[in-house]
Amino acid sequence: MDSENPAASALTAEESARLRKLENESIYVLREAFRLFPGLAMLWSMGKDSTLMLTLARKAFFGVIPFPVVHIDTSYKIPEMIRFRDEKAKEWALDLRIGQNRAALTAGMNPEKGRLECCTALKTDALKSFLREQGFRTVLAAIRRDEEGSRGKERIFSPRGEGSTWNYKEQPPEFWNGYQTEFSETTEVRVHPLLNWSELDVWLYTREKNIPTLGLYYARNGQRYRSVGCAPCSGTVSSKAADIDAVIRELRTTRTGERSGRAQDKADRYAMQKLRAKGYM
Amino acid sequence: MSVKVALVGNVDHGKSTVIGRLLADTGQTREEREARVRSYCESANRKFEYAFLLDALEEEQAQGITIDVTEVQWRHGGRDFLFVDTPGHREFLKKMVGGASSVDAAVLVLDAVEGISENFRRQIRVLELLGIRQRIVIINKMDLVDWSESTWRARESEILACLPGGKTQTMVIPVAAWEGANLLERSAKMPWYKGPTLGEALLSLESAPSLGEKPLRFFVQDIYRRGEKRIFVGRVEAGTLSAGSEIQFEPGGRRSRVRSIEGETGQAPLAHAESGDAVGLTLEDQLFLERGNLGFSPTHPPRENSRLKADLFWLHSEPLRPAQKLLIKNGTQNGVATVEAIEHAFDADSWEKQEGATSLVLFGRVLLRFEKPFYFDFFDDCEPLGRFVACADGRVLGGGRWVRETNLSPGKSDVSLAEREKRARHRSTVLWLTGLSGSGKTTLARNLERRLFDRGLNPTVLDGDNVRQTICSDLGFSISDRDENLRRVAEMARLMSDAGLFVITAFISPLHAQRARAREIVGTERFVEIFVDCSLEECERRDVKGLYRRARSGEIPEFTGISSAFEAPARPDVHLRSGELSVEQCLDRLIQLVDARTTTPASSGAGRN
């Protein structure tokens, strides 16, 4: 059936128009961020979204990414991700900076101490102190609205308050491509160039542009990762999708959520909102 | 392309429920999110809340309201929709305005039990002032009124009475969103309802028209050096761009040609770029350009001015006042402007227009004086340059559109428009009939005039016969004279309407721009565009005045439909297929429209059923 169905291998006119619009919006936002925010860095987790963002940045800046790329290493990442990171960083000549909360790790922080606590210490706190230490005031993060409820409420240019907090009740309006880009010297800003992409859009574009992806996304022994993070908190979903075409076919019909394998989301009903209010991506 | 639709209505009338239910019914929710909402609702001993599929914040679920705008994608019938769920609570009206400012259409949700409130009227007014003309109304919670047809009819007429254009341009659908009745499936409980389901109504919406036909507008965003190359990056706001295109930049008036549109590294340059594309250009000449410079084709320049009038919406909690400084942003162009005057503002409670108001709370018209000339287009000529975002203290606080300056400020009359409308017993109205020669405009206009007169109104008709021999007798039939003819007609229609007459005009008015200008002159609130749509074949077959025959023989040059274009209205207020309908049927539709704009019954019902 799949070979009969053009949608399985080709883009529909609607999809192709949508991807073009999304791609151009993202490139415009990346260039705005670079032009208007000194102290800019991009967060890269090696996942499909941030790798797509990195690819768009290479396109936006004609091959050379003119700012550092940051990876927050919790030390719990899956080894394949670290191999992928080091290989691509070299191939794409990235100015890669790796941050880690060594103090917390030395003190023995791990998921057993509580998933929200672990995430806050090894990701959020590590990120905040690394940004401060390196003098980055603005970070590009590849979050998307459709991933999770509280991200649906985000802005493309999203200011943070004291201690990177997210005041989700008082966000600047965004319309007509007129973003709020003037902030005080001390305001930390998260920029979200992929906010309007859906999971399917990301995969369709990844296939169109032949963007490299982690092997973890493809089924082995009936299991694959929909979303990758730290080994202890990233679960797999059952799936037969062993290549990108199969992943796209699966996404066109599945009703399982992208972050269903993520343990930290389930620690509390508003876990993500709470993590994010404190400065999580 | 996708359609962006705002859901608007009072708190608790069911906006989020409508979206949640549409997502659930089409399998576009995530299982665990649905499961989580289900287990929460069960533990809290309440029925399943579809709204929680959207209202994700803790405070939103605890209080059962939407606090911030949510954007949700939905696919249906092969089309993409982007729903903007706006807060309905009065406290969040400004968030609703921000969320609804860039949509193509609105779905208004009204609770069948509660009916129309002041807050709801305010939201309707917001849509009107934002210029959102595609509307669907749903009367929700029909289950709570026992699926009663008479309740639906009562709500329908209440709501149509406060919507401009009334029934002719608004679908009113009875639904029970929580049960899914009439959302996607026709409900057996309301067999009396024959109209479209919400799903069908949504599929009839039009997405924003393409900007490809508009003149080229390209703002310089940044300049990158790559080896020997200087690449000017920016977005094509409107029009198209090709290698070799001549391009001029303002300020400065420098001209060059596009040498290349840069492709991805290591790949060939692109031949073309379209509106919306973020591109990088190299030019044939070494020009010194900066961020904010505007590129365009020398044959279609933008406008520039230091004093500009704008219709503005203001989102700040502090009202806007004269002498305030604003940063006006459009694309990458920034301009510093001072509010020289507030021409009028809409009172936030009564929504009455207040001339010479001293502050602007939410909507109004202002005169801005820029420190340097600002480059722009009028909205009807080129949307992206016709609007702007207003900032102060680094914050986005409002937005607006430029308004065509009517130079002579008409002498103020002591008699207010409201007083005139009260005596005339109708809202000021200009019915602007447009269509091919022979489509039936004059016949309809004259018949309608008779009917309205018989109902006790004071109608009048402007058409080629009475205008060309009088006030426009100095004009010929060149393109520019035809254009001037229509400008004068619009001005006359405005004056006659000011005087309390119900004005009907019958002119081909073939171009979008001509009709847009007429709307601008007459005023959006009173201008009703009626497309008298009859096929060219049929008009030519009728050929009442023998004009088509003469045009075909070449005797009449540039004859609309034959040797000159007729740009059919994309979104007329009323679409009359006069080739298929009888004159009586057309008149009935027009009478419906008149009824919606008449304040008290104009007659004892003669001629009505």
mmCIF file of N, CA, C and O in Angstrom, chain A residues 160-222:
data_model
loop_
_atom_site.group_PDB
_atom_site.id
_atom_site.type_symbol
_atom_site.label_atom_id
_atom_site.label_comp_id
_atom_site.label_asym_id
_atom_site.label_seq_id
_atom_site.Cartn_x
_atom_site.Cartn_y
_atom_site.Cartn_z
ATOM 1 N N ARG A 160 13.329 35.975 29.923
ATOM 2 C CA ARG A 160 13.324 35.317 31.232
ATOM 3 C C ARG A 160 13.566 36.360 32.299
ATOM 4 O O ARG A 160 14.268 37.337 32.061
ATOM 5 N N GLY A 161 13.011 36.100 33.469
ATOM 6 C CA GLY A 161 13.204 37.030 34.573
ATOM 7 C C GLY A 161 14.429 36.682 35.395
ATOM 8 O O GLY A 161 15.296 35.935 34.945
ATOM 9 N N GLU A 162 14.480 37.217 36.587
ATOM 10 C CA GLU A 162 15.521 36.912 37.570
ATOM 11 C C GLU A 162 15.733 35.403 37.609
ATOM 12 O O GLU A 162 14.754 34.650 37.701
ATOM 13 N N GLY A 163 16.965 34.963 37.563
ATOM 14 C CA GLY A 163 17.249 33.533 37.714
ATOM 15 C C GLY A 163 16.613 32.683 36.618
ATOM 16 O O GLY A 163 16.202 31.562 36.851
ATOM 17 N N SER A 164 16.496 33.260 35.412
ATOM 18 C CA SER A 164 15.992 32.552 34.225
ATOM 19 C C SER A 164 14.533 32.111 34.327
ATOM 20 O O SER A 164 14.087 31.242 33.615
ATOM 21 N N THR A 165 13.768 32.689 35.240
ATOM 22 C CA THR A 165 12.384 32.236 35.399
ATOM 23 C C THR A 165 11.519 32.689 34.227
ATOM 24 O O THR A 165 11.763 33.720 33.613
ATOM 25 N N TRP A 166 10.514 31.873 33.964
ATOM 26 C CA TRP A 166 9.605 32.149 32.840
ATOM 27 C C TRP A 166 8.286 32.648 33.420
ATOM 28 O O TRP A 166 7.579 31.908 34.099
ATOM 29 N N ASN A 167 7.954 33.910 33.145
ATOM 30 C CA ASN A 167 6.692 34.458 33.631
ATOM 31 C C ASN A 167 5.652 34.247 32.538
ATOM 32 O O ASN A 167 5.437 35.095 31.681
ATOM 33 N N TYR A 168 5.014 33.060 32.595
ATOM 34 C CA TYR A 168 4.138 32.676 31.479
ATOM 35 C C TYR A 168 2.828 33.443 31.448
ATOM 36 O O TYR A 168 2.063 33.307 30.519
ATOM 37 N N LYS A 169 2.561 34.224 32.498
ATOM 38 C CA LYS A 169 1.302 34.984 32.470
ATOM 39 C C LYS A 169 1.465 36.344 31.823
ATOM 40 O O LYS A 169 0.490 36.996 31.492
ATOM 41 N N GLU A 170 2.690 36.820 31.705
ATOM 42 C CA GLU A 170 2.914 38.168 31.159
ATOM 43 C C GLU A 170 3.893 38.102 29.998
ATOM 44 O O GLU A 170 5.019 38.572 30.109
ATOM 45 N N GLN A 171 3.473 37.501 28.905
ATOM 46 C CA GLN A 171 4.404 37.381 27.786
ATOM 47 C C GLN A 171 4.114 38.446 26.741
ATOM 48 O O GLN A 171 2.974 38.853 26.561
ATOM 49 N N PRO A 172 5.147 38.902 26.024
ATOM 50 C CA PRO A 172 4.901 39.923 25.000
ATOM 51 C C PRO A 172 4.056 39.355 23.857
ATOM 52 O O PRO A 172 4.193 38.189 23.517
ATOM 53 N N PRO A 173 3.172 40.186 23.289
ATOM 54 C CA PRO A 173 2.410 39.714 22.134
ATOM 55 C C PRO A 173 3.338 39.550 20.927
ATOM 56 O O PRO A 173 4.315 40.287 20.784
ATOM 57 N N GLU A 174 3.036 38.579 20.061
ATOM 58 C CA GLU A 174 3.812 38.426 18.822
ATOM 59 C C GLU A 174 2.849 38.350 17.655
ATOM 60 O O GLU A 174 2.003 37.456 17.618
ATOM 61 N N PHE A 175 2.926 39.290 16.740
ATOM 62 C CA PHE A 175 2.086 39.236 15.554
ATOM 63 C C PHE A 175 2.774 39.942 14.400
ATOM 64 O O PHE A 175 3.657 40.774 14.615
ATOM 65 N N TRP A 176 2.394 39.598 13.190
ATOM 66 C CA TRP A 176 2.904 40.235 11.969
ATOM 67 C C TRP A 176 4.425 40.223 11.902
ATOM 68 O O TRP A 176 5.049 41.190 11.458
ATOM 69 N N ASN A 177 5.056 39.157 12.353
ATOM 70 C CA ASN A 177 6.510 39.035 12.357
ATOM 71 C C ASN A 177 7.193 40.150 13.130
ATOM 72 O O ASN A 177 8.378 40.384 12.979
ATOM 73 N N GLY A 178 6.421 40.866 13.936
ATOM 74 C CA GLY A 178 7.017 41.963 14.702
ATOM 75 C C GLY A 178 7.335 41.462 16.096
ATOM 76 O O GLY A 178 6.507 41.469 16.972
ATOM 77 N N TYR A 179 8.562 40.996 16.285
ATOM 78 C CA TYR A 179 8.916 40.399 17.568
ATOM 79 C C TYR A 179 9.435 41.460 18.510
ATOM 80 O O TYR A 179 10.029 42.445 18.089
ATOM 81 N N GLN A 180 9.220 41.231 19.796
ATOM 82 C CA GLN A 180 9.838 42.112 20.780
ATOM 83 C C GLN A 180 11.277 41.677 20.944
ATOM 84 O O GLN A 180 11.550 40.555 21.359
ATOM 85 N N THR A 181 12.190 42.564 20.596
ATOM 86 C CA THR A 181 13.603 42.175 20.630
ATOM 87 C C THR A 181 14.453 43.125 21.470
ATOM 88 O O THR A 181 15.651 42.945 21.565
ATOM 89 N N GLU A 182 13.821 44.148 22.033
ATOM 90 C CA GLU A 182 14.599 45.037 22.904
ATOM 91 C C GLU A 182 14.358 44.620 24.349
ATOM 92 O O GLU A 182 13.226 44.602 24.819
ATOM 93 N N PHE A 183 15.437 44.275 25.008
ATOM 94 C CA PHE A 183 15.319 43.910 26.421
ATOM 95 C C PHE A 183 16.466 44.579 27.164
ATOM 96 O O PHE A 183 17.442 45.004 26.552
ATOM 97 N N SER A 184 16.322 44.623 28.490
ATOM 98 C CA SER A 184 17.379 45.264 29.270
ATOM 99 C C SER A 184 18.658 44.435 29.153
ATOM 100 O O SER A 184 18.629 43.251 28.817
ATOM 101 N N GLU A 185 19.769 45.066 29.456
ATOM 102 C CA GLU A 185 21.097 44.453 29.369
ATOM 103 C C GLU A 185 21.161 43.114 30.117
ATOM 104 O O GLU A 185 21.898 42.229 29.752
ATOM 105 N N THR A 186 20.395 43.022 31.181
ATOM 106 C CA THR A 186 20.541 41.853 32.041
ATOM 107 C C THR A 186 19.512 40.766 31.746
ATOM 108 O O THR A 186 19.594 39.677 32.286
ATOM 109 N N THR A 187 18.532 41.075 30.877
ATOM 110 C CA THR A 187 17.496 40.078 30.618
ATOM 111 C C THR A 187 18.052 38.932 29.781
ATOM 112 O O THR A 187 18.698 39.150 28.763
ATOM 113 N N GLU A 188 17.788 37.727 30.253
ATOM 114 C CA GLU A 188 18.164 36.558 29.470
ATOM 115 C C GLU A 188 16.998 36.268 28.527
ATOM 116 O O GLU A 188 15.833 36.379 28.903
ATOM 117 N N VAL A 189 17.317 35.934 27.273
ATOM 118 C CA VAL A 189 16.263 35.689 26.296
ATOM 119 C C VAL A 189 16.436 34.304 25.686
ATOM 120 O O VAL A 189 17.541 33.916 25.328
ATOM 121 N N ARG A 190 15.342 33.575 25.613
ATOM 122 C CA ARG A 190 15.350 32.298 24.899
ATOM 123 C C ARG A 190 14.715 32.558 23.538
ATOM 124 O O ARG A 190 13.630 33.145 23.469
ATOM 125 N N VAL A 191 15.391 32.132 22.495
ATOM 126 C CA VAL A 191 14.826 32.311 21.159
ATOM 127 C C VAL A 191 14.470 30.928 20.609
ATOM 128 O O VAL A 191 15.288 30.000 20.688
ATOM 129 N N HIS A 192 13.264 30.809 20.072
ATOM 130 C CA HIS A 192 12.738 29.503 19.648
ATOM 131 C C HIS A 192 12.403 29.493 18.164
ATOM 132 O O HIS A 192 11.252 29.662 17.787
ATOM 133 N N PRO A 193 13.407 29.304 17.306
ATOM 134 C CA PRO A 193 13.157 29.384 15.858
ATOM 135 C C PRO A 193 12.241 28.274 15.335
ATOM 136 O O PRO A 193 11.647 28.422 14.284
ATOM 137 N N LEU A 194 12.132 27.154 16.068
ATOM 138 C CA LEU A 194 11.323 26.037 15.566
ATOM 139 C C LEU A 194 9.958 25.957 16.237
ATOM 140 O O LEU A 194 9.274 24.937 16.123
ATOM 141 N N LEU A 195 9.557 27.034 16.938
ATOM 142 C CA LEU A 195 8.352 26.953 17.758
ATOM 143 C C LEU A 195 7.137 26.443 16.981
ATOM 144 O O LEU A 195 6.338 25.684 17.502
ATOM 145 N N ASN A 196 7.006 26.842 15.721
ATOM 146 C CA ASN A 196 5.798 26.504 14.970
ATOM 147 C C ASN A 196 5.881 25.196 14.177
ATOM 148 O O ASN A 196 4.959 24.854 13.453
ATOM 149 N N TRP A 197 7.008 24.484 14.290
ATOM 150 C CA TRP A 197 7.129 23.199 13.588
ATOM 151 C C TRP A 197 6.415 22.114 14.382
ATOM 152 O O TRP A 197 6.385 22.148 15.608
ATOM 153 N N SER A 198 5.884 21.120 13.684
ATOM 154 C CA SER A 198 5.350 19.948 14.369
ATOM 155 C C SER A 198 6.368 18.818 14.244
ATOM 156 O O SER A 198 7.326 18.913 13.467
ATOM 157 N N GLU A 199 6.157 17.763 15.019
ATOM 158 C CA GLU A 199 7.074 16.622 14.967
ATOM 159 C C GLU A 199 7.161 16.071 13.541
ATOM 160 O O GLU A 199 8.242 15.791 13.030
ATOM 161 N N LEU A 200 5.980 15.969 12.891
ATOM 162 C CA LEU A 200 5.961 15.451 11.519
ATOM 163 C C LEU A 200 6.723 16.388 10.579
ATOM 164 O O LEU A 200 7.484 15.934 9.723
ATOM 165 N N ASP A 201 6.523 17.698 10.754
ATOM 166 C CA ASP A 201 7.248 18.662 9.910
ATOM 167 C C ASP A 201 8.753 18.437 10.022
ATOM 168 O O ASP A 201 9.482 18.468 9.023
ATOM 169 N N VAL A 202 9.224 18.223 11.255
ATOM 170 C CA VAL A 202 10.658 18.037 11.484
ATOM 171 C C VAL A 202 11.165 16.815 10.709
ATOM 172 O O VAL A 202 12.186 16.875 10.030
ATOM 173 N N TRP A 203 10.402 15.739 10.789
ATOM 174 C CA TRP A 203 10.847 14.529 10.082
ATOM 175 C C TRP A 203 10.763 14.680 8.567
ATOM 176 O O TRP A 203 11.647 14.219 7.832
ATOM 177 N N LEU A 204 9.695 15.330 8.090
ATOM 178 C CA LEU A 204 9.571 15.511 6.637
ATOM 179 C C LEU A 204 10.733 16.342 6.105
ATOM 180 O O LEU A 204 11.334 16.031 5.077
ATOM 181 N N TYR A 205 11.070 17.395 6.844
ATOM 182 C CA TYR A 205 12.153 18.271 6.400
ATOM 183 C C TYR A 205 13.495 17.545 6.500
ATOM 184 O O TYR A 205 14.345 17.657 5.618
ATOM 185 N N THR A 206 13.659 16.799 7.574
ATOM 186 C CA THR A 206 14.892 16.032 7.768
ATOM 187 C C THR A 206 15.116 15.080 6.588
ATOM 188 O O THR A 206 16.225 14.937 6.075
ATOM 189 N N ARG A 207 14.002 14.459 6.138
ATOM 190 C CA ARG A 207 14.129 13.544 4.987
ATOM 191 C C ARG A 207 14.413 14.319 3.703
ATOM 192 O O ARG A 207 15.296 13.952 2.936
ATOM 193 N N GLU A 208 13.666 15.437 3.498
ATOM 194 C CA GLU A 208 13.859 16.244 2.290
ATOM 195 C C GLU A 208 15.306 16.685 2.138
ATOM 196 O O GLU A 208 15.868 16.684 1.056
ATOM 197 N N LYS A 209 15.904 17.122 3.264
ATOM 198 C CA LYS A 209 17.237 17.721 3.210
ATOM 199 C C LYS A 209 18.327 16.737 3.591
ATOM 200 O O LYS A 209 19.492 17.116 3.709
ATOM 201 N N ASN A 210 17.897 15.492 3.835
ATOM 202 C CA ASN A 210 18.885 14.471 4.148
ATOM 203 C C ASN A 210 19.764 14.865 5.342
ATOM 204 O O ASN A 210 20.984 14.738 5.299
ATOM 205 N N ILE A 211 19.145 15.315 6.397
ATOM 206 C CA ILE A 211 19.873 15.746 7.600
ATOM 207 C C ILE A 211 20.219 14.511 8.435
ATOM 208 O O ILE A 211 19.369 13.653 8.644
ATOM 209 N N PRO A 212 21.454 14.406 8.897
ATOM 210 C CA PRO A 212 21.833 13.222 9.682
ATOM 211 C C PRO A 212 21.054 13.132 11.003
ATOM 212 O O PRO A 212 20.752 14.158 11.610
ATOM 213 N N THR A 213 20.726 11.932 11.398
ATOM 214 C CA THR A 213 20.002 11.729 12.651
ATOM 215 C C THR A 213 20.641 10.599 13.438
ATOM 216 O O THR A 213 21.343 9.754 12.878
ATOM 217 N N LEU A 214 20.361 10.567 14.724
ATOM 218 C CA LEU A 214 20.829 9.483 15.585
ATOM 219 C C LEU A 214 20.134 8.177 15.199
ATOM 220 O O LEU A 214 18.935 8.183 14.907
ATOM 221 N N GLY A 215 20.876 7.078 15.254
ATOM 222 C CA GLY A 215 20.281 5.772 14.969
ATOM 223 C C GLY A 215 19.217 5.382 15.995
ATOM 224 O O GLY A 215 18.366 4.535 15.732
ATOM 225 N N LEU A 216 19.270 6.046 17.174
ATOM 226 C CA LEU A 216 18.332 5.715 18.255
ATOM 227 C C LEU A 216 16.867 5.899 17.847
ATOM 228 O O LEU A 216 15.976 5.310 18.441
ATOM 229 N N TYR A 217 16.640 6.754 16.852
ATOM 230 C CA TYR A 217 15.269 7.040 16.433
ATOM 231 C C TYR A 217 14.640 5.899 15.639
ATOM 232 O O TYR A 217 13.453 5.932 15.350
ATOM 233 N N TYR A 218 15.455 4.939 15.220
ATOM 234 C CA TYR A 218 14.938 3.892 14.346
ATOM 235 C C TYR A 218 14.832 2.574 15.113
ATOM 236 O O TYR A 218 15.675 2.268 15.962
ATOM 237 N N ALA A 219 13.783 1.819 14.799
ATOM 238 C CA ALA A 219 13.444 0.646 15.605
ATOM 239 C C ALA A 219 14.510 -0.442 15.537
ATOM 240 O O ALA A 219 15.020 -0.779 14.464
ATOM 241 N N ARG A 220 14.855 -0.931 16.730
ATOM 242 C CA ARG A 220 15.667 -2.144 16.857
ATOM 243 C C ARG A 220 14.896 -3.045 17.808
ATOM 244 O O ARG A 220 14.460 -2.591 18.863
ATOM 245 N N ASN A 221 14.709 -4.276 17.426
ATOM 246 C CA ASN A 221 13.957 -5.235 18.257
ATOM 247 C C ASN A 221 12.594 -4.682 18.669
ATOM 248 O O ASN A 221 12.183 -4.802 19.821
ATOM 249 N N GLY A 222 11.931 -4.013 17.722
ATOM 250 C CA GLY A 222 10.563 -3.562 17.999
ATOM 251 C C GLY A 222 10.459 -2.338 18.896
ATOM 252 O O GLY A 222 9.379 -1.995 19.348
#
